[in-house]
Amino acid sequence: MVGPTAHGRTTWRFAMVSARWTRALAWLAAAAEDPRACRYDWRRGSEAVHLLAAGRLWDVLIVPERLGLRAVGLLDDLPGAPGPMLLDGRGRRVGFFLPPDPAAIWVGPGTRYVTKGGWIAAPAPHCRWGTLRWLTPPDGAGTLNRPGILELALRRAMEELARDHGGSHHRRRPPRRSLFGPSAVRGTT
């Protein structure tokens, strides 16, 4: 039998999780073309995927799956809470949500930076399964990945991949950012 204290803690914990999920859902849906329809869909528990506009609330750095998953593991060991991270299992990519910065340029093999004018497909924040799922869902407070920390994690991940697999991987460079345009990044064309 559950005592009143245990029941009270369980109810409080459920209310906190529910409030966080509701905030995350509203924050994410705000980037949809029709936020109201998106929220309605997701509140009903739908696993529907919606197109969300980048560039206002966040940008997304998309990297190859192997590199992205290795970086996700490293982010837990670096300072600061990680922001939302989305896995596209079909496309074999990982997307890292970053503060909007249309002037930033990330370069690296298989890397794509989605900012103002770009769209991404995303499931509801509660989706942690399927081919398109959250590795770290939005927290509802607007927490995003910090560019410098993410760059460090990607560098370390690339070094680990090169060490583990050898071969031609050592010649590839991890995604890195430039705030001054492509000419400021060595090795770009």
mmCIF file of C-alpha atoms in Angstrom:
data_model
loop_
_atom_site.group_PDB
_atom_site.id
_atom_site.type_symbol
_atom_site.label_atom_id
_atom_site.label_comp_id
_atom_site.label_asym_id
_atom_site.label_seq_id
_atom_site.Cartn_x
_atom_site.Cartn_y
_atom_site.Cartn_z
ATOM 1 C CA MET A 1 0.000 0.000 0.000
ATOM 2 C CA VAL A 2 1.276 3.469 -0.835
ATOM 3 C CA GLY A 3 1.400 5.821 2.124
ATOM 4 C CA PRO A 4 0.323 9.460 1.902
ATOM 5 C CA THR A 5 3.908 10.716 1.782
ATOM 6 C CA ALA A 6 4.937 8.388 -1.035
ATOM 7 C CA HIS A 7 1.744 9.172 -2.948
ATOM 8 C CA GLY A 8 2.338 12.898 -2.502
ATOM 9 C CA ARG A 9 5.888 12.595 -3.876
ATOM 10 C CA THR A 10 4.656 10.548 -6.824
ATOM 11 C CA THR A 11 1.918 13.067 -7.603
ATOM 12 C CA TRP A 12 4.380 15.975 -7.304
ATOM 13 C CA ARG A 13 6.924 14.214 -9.545
ATOM 14 C CA PHE A 14 4.228 13.486 -12.158
ATOM 15 C CA ALA A 15 3.093 17.135 -12.078
ATOM 16 C CA MET A 16 6.680 18.344 -12.585
ATOM 17 C CA VAL A 17 7.291 15.965 -15.502
ATOM 18 C CA SER A 18 3.937 16.890 -17.027
ATOM 19 C CA ALA A 19 4.660 20.634 -16.740
ATOM 20 C CA ARG A 20 8.110 20.180 -18.268
ATOM 21 C CA TRP A 21 6.690 18.119 -21.141
ATOM 22 C CA THR A 22 3.946 20.723 -21.759
ATOM 23 C CA ARG A 23 6.540 23.542 -21.852
ATOM 24 C CA ALA A 24 8.783 21.499 -24.188
ATOM 25 C CA LEU A 25 5.856 20.776 -26.486
ATOM 26 C CA ALA A 26 4.840 24.465 -26.639
ATOM 27 C CA TRP A 27 8.437 25.624 -27.190
ATOM 28 C CA LEU A 28 9.027 23.185 -30.025
ATOM 29 C CA ALA A 29 5.602 23.682 -31.653
ATOM 30 C CA ALA A 30 6.161 27.467 -31.720
ATOM 31 C CA ALA A 31 8.487 26.865 -34.677
ATOM 32 C CA ALA A 32 5.822 25.041 -36.724
ATOM 33 C CA GLU A 33 4.033 26.697 -39.616
ATOM 34 C CA ASP A 34 0.782 26.140 -37.696
ATOM 35 C CA PRO A 35 1.785 25.982 -33.996
ATOM 36 C CA ARG A 36 -1.798 25.427 -32.846
ATOM 37 C CA ALA A 37 -2.301 22.349 -35.044
ATOM 38 C CA CYS A 38 1.108 21.014 -34.069
ATOM 39 C CA ARG A 39 0.382 21.397 -30.327
ATOM 40 C CA TYR A 40 -3.037 19.798 -30.780
ATOM 41 C CA ASP A 41 -1.497 16.815 -32.574
ATOM 42 C CA TRP A 42 1.227 16.286 -30.022
ATOM 43 C CA ARG A 43 -0.981 16.838 -26.945
ATOM 44 C CA ARG A 44 -3.133 13.918 -28.061
ATOM 45 C CA GLY A 45 -0.030 11.734 -27.886
ATOM 46 C CA SER A 46 0.413 11.603 -31.629
ATOM 47 C CA GLU A 47 3.739 10.471 -33.025
ATOM 48 C CA ALA A 48 3.203 12.750 -36.033
ATOM 49 C CA VAL A 49 6.219 14.515 -37.458
ATOM 50 C CA HIS A 50 5.927 18.247 -38.141
ATOM 51 C CA LEU A 51 8.104 20.625 -40.125
ATOM 52 C CA LEU A 52 9.686 23.231 -37.891
ATOM 53 C CA ALA A 53 11.374 26.440 -39.004
ATOM 54 C CA ALA A 54 14.972 26.986 -37.983
ATOM 55 C CA GLY A 55 16.566 30.362 -37.377
ATOM 56 C CA ARG A 56 14.241 31.981 -34.839
ATOM 57 C CA LEU A 57 14.321 29.817 -31.707
ATOM 58 C CA TRP A 58 17.268 27.642 -32.702
ATOM 59 C CA ASP A 59 19.493 26.444 -35.521
ATOM 60 C CA VAL A 60 20.403 22.806 -36.119
ATOM 61 C CA LEU A 61 23.812 21.338 -36.888
ATOM 62 C CA ILE A 62 23.363 17.989 -38.656
ATOM 63 C CA VAL A 63 26.276 15.544 -38.700
ATOM 64 C CA PRO A 64 26.762 11.909 -39.779
ATOM 65 C CA GLU A 65 25.275 9.404 -37.331
ATOM 66 C CA ARG A 66 28.494 7.733 -36.177
ATOM 67 C CA LEU A 67 30.165 11.042 -35.371
ATOM 68 C CA GLY A 68 27.002 12.464 -33.822
ATOM 69 C CA LEU A 69 26.342 9.504 -31.543
ATOM 70 C CA ARG A 70 29.944 9.518 -30.329
ATOM 71 C CA ALA A 71 29.666 13.271 -29.623
ATOM 72 C CA VAL A 72 26.374 12.748 -27.742
ATOM 73 C CA GLY A 73 28.169 10.376 -25.385
ATOM 74 C CA LEU A 74 30.974 12.877 -24.837
ATOM 75 C CA LEU A 75 28.640 15.804 -24.145
ATOM 76 C CA ASP A 76 27.617 14.190 -20.867
ATOM 77 C CA ASP A 77 31.241 14.495 -19.666
ATOM 78 C CA LEU A 78 31.607 18.170 -20.626
ATOM 79 C CA PRO A 79 30.408 21.189 -18.624
ATOM 80 C CA GLY A 80 26.848 22.411 -19.095
ATOM 81 C CA ALA A 81 23.629 20.512 -19.686
ATOM 82 C CA PRO A 82 23.244 19.308 -23.263
ATOM 83 C CA GLY A 83 20.447 20.747 -25.359
ATOM 84 C CA PRO A 84 18.073 18.910 -27.680
ATOM 85 C CA MET A 85 19.551 16.250 -29.945
ATOM 86 C CA LEU A 86 17.549 14.490 -32.638
ATOM 87 C CA LEU A 87 18.405 11.181 -34.326
ATOM 88 C CA ASP A 88 17.295 10.500 -37.887
ATOM 89 C CA GLY A 89 17.895 6.756 -38.096
ATOM 90 C CA ARG A 90 16.731 6.529 -41.699
ATOM 91 C CA GLY A 91 19.015 9.334 -42.900
ATOM 92 C CA ARG A 92 21.748 8.227 -40.467
ATOM 93 C CA ARG A 93 22.195 11.734 -39.056
ATOM 94 C CA VAL A 94 22.178 13.462 -35.674
ATOM 95 C CA GLY A 95 20.926 17.030 -35.270
ATOM 96 C CA PHE A 96 22.172 19.291 -32.475
ATOM 97 C CA PHE A 97 20.008 22.301 -31.598
ATOM 98 C CA LEU A 98 22.095 25.474 -31.182
ATOM 99 C CA PRO A 99 21.370 29.148 -30.520
ATOM 100 C CA PRO A 100 20.290 30.884 -33.743
ATOM 101 C CA ASP A 101 23.255 32.395 -35.538
ATOM 102 C CA PRO A 102 22.789 32.870 -39.294
ATOM 103 C CA ALA A 103 26.366 34.172 -39.594
ATOM 104 C CA ALA A 104 27.905 30.981 -38.193
ATOM 105 C CA ILE A 105 29.313 28.464 -40.623
ATOM 106 C CA TRP A 106 30.042 24.891 -39.612
ATOM 107 C CA VAL A 107 32.230 22.887 -41.963
ATOM 108 C CA GLY A 108 33.049 19.194 -42.022
ATOM 109 C CA PRO A 109 32.366 16.073 -44.045
ATOM 110 C CA GLY A 110 28.649 15.342 -44.282
ATOM 111 C CA THR A 111 27.804 18.390 -42.161
ATOM 112 C CA ARG A 112 24.791 20.615 -42.756
ATOM 113 C CA TYR A 113 23.844 23.755 -40.826
ATOM 114 C CA VAL A 114 20.142 24.660 -40.887
ATOM 115 C CA THR A 115 19.332 28.271 -40.011
ATOM 116 C CA LYS A 116 16.844 30.964 -41.026
ATOM 117 C CA GLY A 117 14.930 29.881 -44.113
ATOM 118 C CA GLY A 118 15.533 26.185 -43.401
ATOM 119 C CA TRP A 119 13.181 23.568 -42.016
ATOM 120 C CA ILE A 120 13.608 20.309 -40.141
ATOM 121 C CA ALA A 121 11.233 17.439 -39.481
ATOM 122 C CA ALA A 122 10.703 16.672 -35.790
ATOM 123 C CA PRO A 123 8.468 14.412 -33.732
ATOM 124 C CA ALA A 124 6.776 15.361 -30.452
ATOM 125 C CA PRO A 125 9.188 15.862 -27.554
ATOM 126 C CA HIS A 126 7.998 12.618 -25.953
ATOM 127 C CA CYS A 127 9.149 10.478 -28.935
ATOM 128 C CA ARG A 128 12.228 8.556 -27.881
ATOM 129 C CA TRP A 129 11.725 5.612 -30.254
ATOM 130 C CA GLY A 130 11.341 5.062 -33.985
ATOM 131 C CA THR A 131 13.484 6.179 -36.897
ATOM 132 C CA LEU A 132 13.122 9.879 -36.013
ATOM 133 C CA ARG A 133 13.519 10.317 -32.273
ATOM 134 C CA TRP A 134 14.925 12.534 -29.557
ATOM 135 C CA LEU A 135 18.203 11.456 -27.992
ATOM 136 C CA THR A 136 17.823 14.418 -25.632
ATOM 137 C CA PRO A 137 14.388 16.024 -25.885
ATOM 138 C CA PRO A 138 13.789 19.755 -25.423
ATOM 139 C CA ASP A 139 13.475 20.680 -21.745
ATOM 140 C CA GLY A 140 10.862 23.404 -22.183
ATOM 141 C CA ALA A 141 13.191 26.052 -20.774
ATOM 142 C CA GLY A 142 14.868 26.699 -24.120
ATOM 143 C CA THR A 143 18.183 25.046 -23.203
ATOM 144 C CA LEU A 144 20.316 24.642 -26.316
ATOM 145 C CA ASN A 145 23.695 23.088 -27.017
ATOM 146 C CA ARG A 146 26.535 25.534 -26.545
ATOM 147 C CA PRO A 147 28.521 25.915 -29.797
ATOM 148 C CA GLY A 148 31.972 25.828 -28.167
ATOM 149 C CA ILE A 149 31.147 22.774 -26.076
ATOM 150 C CA LEU A 150 29.607 20.997 -29.078
ATOM 151 C CA GLU A 151 32.646 21.792 -31.208
ATOM 152 C CA LEU A 152 34.900 20.287 -28.519
ATOM 153 C CA ALA A 153 32.739 17.139 -28.312
ATOM 154 C CA LEU A 154 32.782 16.760 -32.110
ATOM 155 C CA ARG A 155 36.567 17.149 -32.222
ATOM 156 C CA ARG A 156 37.040 14.536 -29.516
ATOM 157 C CA ALA A 157 34.546 12.222 -31.228
ATOM 158 C CA MET A 158 36.426 12.516 -34.534
ATOM 159 C CA GLU A 159 39.724 11.792 -32.780
ATOM 160 C CA GLU A 160 38.219 8.696 -31.136
ATOM 161 C CA LEU A 161 36.770 7.486 -34.438
ATOM 162 C CA ALA A 162 40.127 7.972 -36.157
ATOM 163 C CA ARG A 163 41.937 6.141 -33.345
ATOM 164 C CA ASP A 164 39.379 3.296 -33.234
ATOM 165 C CA HIS A 165 39.090 2.783 -36.975
ATOM 166 C CA GLY A 166 42.355 4.122 -38.378
ATOM 167 C CA GLY A 167 42.599 4.284 -42.143
ATOM 168 C CA SER A 168 41.457 7.355 -44.051
ATOM 169 C CA HIS A 169 39.466 8.741 -41.115
ATOM 170 C CA HIS A 170 42.555 10.532 -39.800
ATOM 171 C CA ARG A 171 42.470 12.895 -42.796
ATOM 172 C CA ARG A 172 38.923 14.077 -42.159
ATOM 173 C CA ARG A 173 38.304 17.116 -40.038
ATOM 174 C CA PRO A 174 35.456 17.332 -37.523
ATOM 175 C CA PRO A 175 32.818 20.001 -37.998
ATOM 176 C CA ARG A 176 34.013 23.314 -36.661
ATOM 177 C CA ARG A 177 32.493 26.714 -36.699
ATOM 178 C CA SER A 178 33.527 30.048 -38.029
ATOM 179 C CA LEU A 179 31.907 33.313 -37.123
ATOM 180 C CA PHE A 180 33.713 35.151 -39.890
ATOM 181 C CA GLY A 181 32.646 33.292 -43.008
ATOM 182 C CA PRO A 182 34.204 30.510 -45.044
ATOM 183 C CA SER A 183 37.424 32.373 -45.827
ATOM 184 C CA ALA A 184 38.321 32.386 -42.122
ATOM 185 C CA VAL A 185 38.264 28.588 -41.887
ATOM 186 C CA ARG A 186 41.479 26.986 -43.059
ATOM 187 C CA GLY A 187 41.179 24.134 -45.464
ATOM 188 C CA THR A 188 37.820 25.153 -46.956
ATOM 189 C CA THR A 189 37.140 25.890 -50.567
#
